[in-house]
Coordinates of N, CA and C in Angstrom, one line a residue:
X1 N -97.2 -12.1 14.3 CA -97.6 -10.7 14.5 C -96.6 -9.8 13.7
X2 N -95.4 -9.8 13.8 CA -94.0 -9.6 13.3 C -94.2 -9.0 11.7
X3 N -94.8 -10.4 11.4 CA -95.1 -10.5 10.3 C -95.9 -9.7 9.1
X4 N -97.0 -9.7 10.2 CA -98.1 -8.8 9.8 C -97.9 -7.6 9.7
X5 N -97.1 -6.8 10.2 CA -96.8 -5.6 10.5 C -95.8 -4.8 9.4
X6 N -94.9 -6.3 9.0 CA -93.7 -5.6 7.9 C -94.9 -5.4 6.5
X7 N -95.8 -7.1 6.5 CA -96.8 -6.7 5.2 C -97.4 -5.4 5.2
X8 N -97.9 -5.1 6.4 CA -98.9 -4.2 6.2 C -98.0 -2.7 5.9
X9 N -96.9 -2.4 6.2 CA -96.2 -1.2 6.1 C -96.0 -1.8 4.6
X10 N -95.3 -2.6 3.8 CA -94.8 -3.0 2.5 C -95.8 -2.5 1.8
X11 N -97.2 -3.2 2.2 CA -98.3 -2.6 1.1 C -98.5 -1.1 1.3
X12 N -98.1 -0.8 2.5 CA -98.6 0.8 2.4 C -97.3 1.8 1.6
X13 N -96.2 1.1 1.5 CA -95.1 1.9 0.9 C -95.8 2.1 -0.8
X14 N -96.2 0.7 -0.9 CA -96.1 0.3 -2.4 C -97.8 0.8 -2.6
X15 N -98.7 1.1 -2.1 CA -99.9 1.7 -2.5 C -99.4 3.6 -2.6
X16 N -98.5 3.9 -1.6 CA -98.1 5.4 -1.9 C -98.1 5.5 -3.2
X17 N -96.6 4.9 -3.5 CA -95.8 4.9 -4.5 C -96.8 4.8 -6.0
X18 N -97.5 3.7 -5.9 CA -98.3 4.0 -7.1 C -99.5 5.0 -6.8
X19 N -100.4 5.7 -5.7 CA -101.0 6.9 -5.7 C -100.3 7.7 -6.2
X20 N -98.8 7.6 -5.8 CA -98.4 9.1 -6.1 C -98.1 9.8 -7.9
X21 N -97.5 8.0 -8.4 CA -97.7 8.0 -10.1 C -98.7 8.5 -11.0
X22 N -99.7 7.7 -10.4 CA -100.8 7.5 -11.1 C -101.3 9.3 -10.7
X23 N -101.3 10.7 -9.9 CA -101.5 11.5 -9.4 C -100.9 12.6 -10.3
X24 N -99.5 12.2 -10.0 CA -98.7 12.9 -10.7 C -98.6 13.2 -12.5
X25 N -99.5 12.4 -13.3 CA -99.6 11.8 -14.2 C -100.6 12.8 -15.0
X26 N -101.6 13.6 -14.0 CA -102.5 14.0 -14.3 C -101.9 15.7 -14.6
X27 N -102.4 16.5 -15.2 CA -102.4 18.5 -15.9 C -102.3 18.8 -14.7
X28 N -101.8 20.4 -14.2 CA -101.8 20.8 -13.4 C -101.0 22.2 -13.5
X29 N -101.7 22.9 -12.8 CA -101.4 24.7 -12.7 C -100.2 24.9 -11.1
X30 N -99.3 25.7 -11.5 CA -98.2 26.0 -10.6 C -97.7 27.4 -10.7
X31 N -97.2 28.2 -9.7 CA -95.8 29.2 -10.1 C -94.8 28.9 -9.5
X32 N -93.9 29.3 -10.3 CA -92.4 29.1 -9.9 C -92.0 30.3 -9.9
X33 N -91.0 30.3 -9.1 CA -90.2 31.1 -8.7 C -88.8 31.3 -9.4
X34 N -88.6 32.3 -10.2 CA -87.4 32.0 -10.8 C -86.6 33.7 -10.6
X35 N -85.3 33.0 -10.5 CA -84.0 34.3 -10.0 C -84.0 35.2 -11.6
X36 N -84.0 36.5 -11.2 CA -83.7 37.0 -12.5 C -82.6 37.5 -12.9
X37 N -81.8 37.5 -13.9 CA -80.6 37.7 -13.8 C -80.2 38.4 -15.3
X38 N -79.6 40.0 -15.3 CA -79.3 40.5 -16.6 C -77.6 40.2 -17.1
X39 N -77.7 39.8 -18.0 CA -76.3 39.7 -18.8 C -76.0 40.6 -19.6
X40 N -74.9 40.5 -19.9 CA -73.9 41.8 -21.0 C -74.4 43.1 -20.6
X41 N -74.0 42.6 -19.2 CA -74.5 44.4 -18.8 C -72.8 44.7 -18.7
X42 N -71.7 45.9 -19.6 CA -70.8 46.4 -19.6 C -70.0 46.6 -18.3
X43 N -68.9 46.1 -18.1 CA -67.8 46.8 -17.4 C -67.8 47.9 -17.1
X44 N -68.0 47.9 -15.8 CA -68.0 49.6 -15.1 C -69.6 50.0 -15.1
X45 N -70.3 49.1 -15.7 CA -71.7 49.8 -15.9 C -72.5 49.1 -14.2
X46 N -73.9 50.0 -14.1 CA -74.7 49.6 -12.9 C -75.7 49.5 -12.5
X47 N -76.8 48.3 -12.3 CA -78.3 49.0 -12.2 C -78.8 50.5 -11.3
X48 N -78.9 51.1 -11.8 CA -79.6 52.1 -10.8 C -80.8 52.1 -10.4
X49 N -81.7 51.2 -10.7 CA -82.7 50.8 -10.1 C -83.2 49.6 -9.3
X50 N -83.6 49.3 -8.2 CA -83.4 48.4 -7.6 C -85.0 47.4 -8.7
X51 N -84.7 46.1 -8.8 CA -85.2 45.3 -9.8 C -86.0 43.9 -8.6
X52 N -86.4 43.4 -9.2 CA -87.0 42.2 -8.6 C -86.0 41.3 -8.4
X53 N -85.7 40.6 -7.4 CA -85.2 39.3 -7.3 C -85.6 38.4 -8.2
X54 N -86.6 38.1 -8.2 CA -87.4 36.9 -8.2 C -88.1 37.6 -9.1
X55 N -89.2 36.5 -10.6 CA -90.2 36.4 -10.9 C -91.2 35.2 -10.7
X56 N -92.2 35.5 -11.1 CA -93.2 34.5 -11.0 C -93.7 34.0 -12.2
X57 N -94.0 32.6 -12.7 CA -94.0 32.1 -13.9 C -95.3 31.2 -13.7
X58 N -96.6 31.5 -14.3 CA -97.3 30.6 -13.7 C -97.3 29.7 -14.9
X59 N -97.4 28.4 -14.8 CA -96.9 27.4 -16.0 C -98.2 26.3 -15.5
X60 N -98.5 25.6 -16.6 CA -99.3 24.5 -16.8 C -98.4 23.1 -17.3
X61 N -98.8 22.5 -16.7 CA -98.1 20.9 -17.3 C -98.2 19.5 -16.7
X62 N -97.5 18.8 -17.1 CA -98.0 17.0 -16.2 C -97.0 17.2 -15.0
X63 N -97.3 16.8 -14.1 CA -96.8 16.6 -12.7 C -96.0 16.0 -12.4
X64 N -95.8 15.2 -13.4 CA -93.5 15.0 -13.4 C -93.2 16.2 -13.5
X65 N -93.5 16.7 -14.7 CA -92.7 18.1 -14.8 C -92.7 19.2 -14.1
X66 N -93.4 19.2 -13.6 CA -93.6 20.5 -12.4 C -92.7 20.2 -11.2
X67 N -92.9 18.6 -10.6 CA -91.9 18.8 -9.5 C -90.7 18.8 -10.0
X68 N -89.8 18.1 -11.1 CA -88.9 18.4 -11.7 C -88.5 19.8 -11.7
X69 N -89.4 21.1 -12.2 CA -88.9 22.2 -12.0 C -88.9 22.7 -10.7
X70 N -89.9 22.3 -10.1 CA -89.9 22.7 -8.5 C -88.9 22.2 -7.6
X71 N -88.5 21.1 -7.9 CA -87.1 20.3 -6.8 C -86.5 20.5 -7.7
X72 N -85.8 21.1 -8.7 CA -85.1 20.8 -8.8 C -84.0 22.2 -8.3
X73 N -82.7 22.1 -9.3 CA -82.0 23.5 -8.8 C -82.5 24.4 -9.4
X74 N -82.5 25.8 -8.8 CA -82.9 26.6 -8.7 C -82.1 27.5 -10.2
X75 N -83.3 28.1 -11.0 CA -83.1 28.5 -12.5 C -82.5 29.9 -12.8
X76 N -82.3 30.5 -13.4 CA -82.4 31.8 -13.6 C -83.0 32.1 -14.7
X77 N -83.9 33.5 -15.2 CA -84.4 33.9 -16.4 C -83.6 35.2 -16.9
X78 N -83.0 34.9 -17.6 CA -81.8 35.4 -17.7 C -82.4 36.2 -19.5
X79 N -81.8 37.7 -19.0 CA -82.3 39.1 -20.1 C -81.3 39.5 -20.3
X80 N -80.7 39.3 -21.7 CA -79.9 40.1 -22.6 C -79.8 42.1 -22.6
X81 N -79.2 42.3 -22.2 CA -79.2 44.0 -22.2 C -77.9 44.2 -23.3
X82 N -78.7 44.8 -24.5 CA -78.0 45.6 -25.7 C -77.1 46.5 -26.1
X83 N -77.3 47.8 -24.9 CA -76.3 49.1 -24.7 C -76.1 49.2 -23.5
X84 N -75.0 50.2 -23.7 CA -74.4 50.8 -22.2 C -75.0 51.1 -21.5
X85 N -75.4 52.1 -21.2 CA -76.6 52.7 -20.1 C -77.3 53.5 -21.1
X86 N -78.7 54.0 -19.7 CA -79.6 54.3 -20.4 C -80.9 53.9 -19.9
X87 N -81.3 54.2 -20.3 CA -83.2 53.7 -19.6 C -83.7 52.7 -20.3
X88 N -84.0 51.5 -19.9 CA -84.7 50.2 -20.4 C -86.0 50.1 -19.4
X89 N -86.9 49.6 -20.9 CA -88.3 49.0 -20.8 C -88.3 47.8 -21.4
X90 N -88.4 46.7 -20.5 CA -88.4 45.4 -21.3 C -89.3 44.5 -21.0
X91 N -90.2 44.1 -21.9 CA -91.2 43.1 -22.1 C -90.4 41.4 -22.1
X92 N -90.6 41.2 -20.3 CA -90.4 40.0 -20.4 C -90.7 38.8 -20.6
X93 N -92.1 38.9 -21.9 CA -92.2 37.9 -22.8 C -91.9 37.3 -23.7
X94 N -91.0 38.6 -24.3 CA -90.2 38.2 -25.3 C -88.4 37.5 -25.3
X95 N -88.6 37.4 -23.7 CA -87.0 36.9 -23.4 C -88.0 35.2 -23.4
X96 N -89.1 34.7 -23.5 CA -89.5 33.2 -23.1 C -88.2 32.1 -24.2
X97 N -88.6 32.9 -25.2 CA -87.7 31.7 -26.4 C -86.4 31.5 -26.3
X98 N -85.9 32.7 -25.0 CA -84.1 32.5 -25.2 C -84.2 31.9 -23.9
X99 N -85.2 31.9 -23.2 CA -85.4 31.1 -22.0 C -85.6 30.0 -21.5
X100 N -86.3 29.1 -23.0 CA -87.7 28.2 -23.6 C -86.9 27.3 -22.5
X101 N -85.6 26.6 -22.2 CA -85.0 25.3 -21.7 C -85.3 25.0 -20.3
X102 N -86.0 26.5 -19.5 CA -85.9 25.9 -18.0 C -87.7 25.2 -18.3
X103 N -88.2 25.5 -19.2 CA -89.7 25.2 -18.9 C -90.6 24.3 -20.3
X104 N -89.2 23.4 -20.7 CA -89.4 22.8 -22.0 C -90.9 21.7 -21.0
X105 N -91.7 21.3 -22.3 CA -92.6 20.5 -21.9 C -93.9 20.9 -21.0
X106 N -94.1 22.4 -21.1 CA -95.1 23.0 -20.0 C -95.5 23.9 -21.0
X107 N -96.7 25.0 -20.4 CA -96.9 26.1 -21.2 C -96.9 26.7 -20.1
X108 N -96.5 28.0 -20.6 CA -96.4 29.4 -20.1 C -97.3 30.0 -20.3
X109 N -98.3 30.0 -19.0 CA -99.8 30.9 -18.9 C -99.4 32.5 -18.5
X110 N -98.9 32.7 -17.9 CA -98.5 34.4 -17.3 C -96.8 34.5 -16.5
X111 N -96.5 35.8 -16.8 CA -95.2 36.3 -15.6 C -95.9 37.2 -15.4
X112 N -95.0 37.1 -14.0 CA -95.1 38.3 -12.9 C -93.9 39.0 -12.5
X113 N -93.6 39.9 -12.7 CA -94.0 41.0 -13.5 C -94.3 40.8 -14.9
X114 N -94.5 41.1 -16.1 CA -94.2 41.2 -17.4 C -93.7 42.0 -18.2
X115 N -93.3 42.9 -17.0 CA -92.5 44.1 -17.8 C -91.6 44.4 -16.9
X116 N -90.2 45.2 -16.9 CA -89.3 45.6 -15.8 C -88.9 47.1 -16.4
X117 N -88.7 48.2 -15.6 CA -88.1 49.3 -15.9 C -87.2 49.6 -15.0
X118 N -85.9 49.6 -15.7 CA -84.7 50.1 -15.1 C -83.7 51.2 -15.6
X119 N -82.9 51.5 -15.0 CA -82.0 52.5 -15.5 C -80.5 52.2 -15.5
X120 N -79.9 52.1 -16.5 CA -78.2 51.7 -16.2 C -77.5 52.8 -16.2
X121 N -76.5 52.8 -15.4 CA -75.5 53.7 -15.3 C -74.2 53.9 -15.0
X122 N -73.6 54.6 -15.4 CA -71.8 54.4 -14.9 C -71.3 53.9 -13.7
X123 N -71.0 53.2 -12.9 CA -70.3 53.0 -11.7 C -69.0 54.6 -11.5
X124 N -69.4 55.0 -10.3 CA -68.6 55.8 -10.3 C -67.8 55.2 -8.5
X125 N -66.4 55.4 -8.4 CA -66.5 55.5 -6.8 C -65.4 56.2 -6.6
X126 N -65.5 56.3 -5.5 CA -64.5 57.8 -4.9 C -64.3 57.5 -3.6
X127 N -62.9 57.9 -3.4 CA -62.2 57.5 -1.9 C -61.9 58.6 -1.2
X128 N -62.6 58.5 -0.5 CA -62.5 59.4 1.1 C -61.4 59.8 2.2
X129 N -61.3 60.7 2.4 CA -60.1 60.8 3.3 C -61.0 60.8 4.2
X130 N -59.9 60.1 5.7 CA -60.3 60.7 7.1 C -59.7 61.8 7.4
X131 N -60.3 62.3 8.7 CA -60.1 63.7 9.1 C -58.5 63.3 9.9
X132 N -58.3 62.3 10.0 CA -56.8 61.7 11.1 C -55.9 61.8 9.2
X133 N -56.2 61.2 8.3 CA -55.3 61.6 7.7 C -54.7 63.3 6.9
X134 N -55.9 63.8 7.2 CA -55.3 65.4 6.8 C -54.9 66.0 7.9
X135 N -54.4 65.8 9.1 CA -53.7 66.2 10.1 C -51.8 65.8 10.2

């Protein structure tokens, strides 16, 4: 009986395992979640507008590669900023190519957002007296 029971679990491991191949093998539509993140933003400089965390990437591809982006570590889409401050409109389509590596082997059907408006600005800060120290 013993017996019966290790076969029967063995074949069920080993029928997963090839469902899950042969499954995964096949096209398939997803979004990802990806952290956004601006670079060469200047010393001393600040977003003044509060920005997304997160975008949404909806991508097409074979189902290795999807869970591969999905388990795996978590990416950043990462936007070049040009000048100091100032007012930015940026079309985040055109960051895909400096991006192309987190999503090699898929296509890129849509983002969400596809555009971000923000505003940079000086960091300023200023220290406060207490009312105990001007006494």
């Amino acid at each position: 009986m013993r017996k019966k029971i290790n076969i029967f679990i063995a074949s069920f491991i080993f029928a997963t395992i090839l469902w899950g191949s042969i499954s995964l093998s096949d096209v398939y539509f997803t979004n990802v979640d990806v952290k956004l993140a601006l670079v060469n933003l200047p010393q001393g400089y600040t977003i003044g507008t509060p920005l997304p965390e997160k975008i949404i990437i909806r991508v097409r591809g074979q189902g290795w590669k999807l869970l591969s982006i999905n388990v795996g570590p978590e990416t950043e889409f990462r936007v070049a900023l040009n000048k100091d401050s100032g007012s930015y409109n940026i079309d985040l389509n055109k960051y895909l190519e400096t991006n192309r590596l987190l999503f090699s082997d898929v296509e890129i059907i849509r983002i969400y957002p596809d555009s971000i408006k923000f505003f940079v600005e000086r960091a300023i800060t200023k220290k406060l007296q207490s009312f105990r120290d001007l006494s």
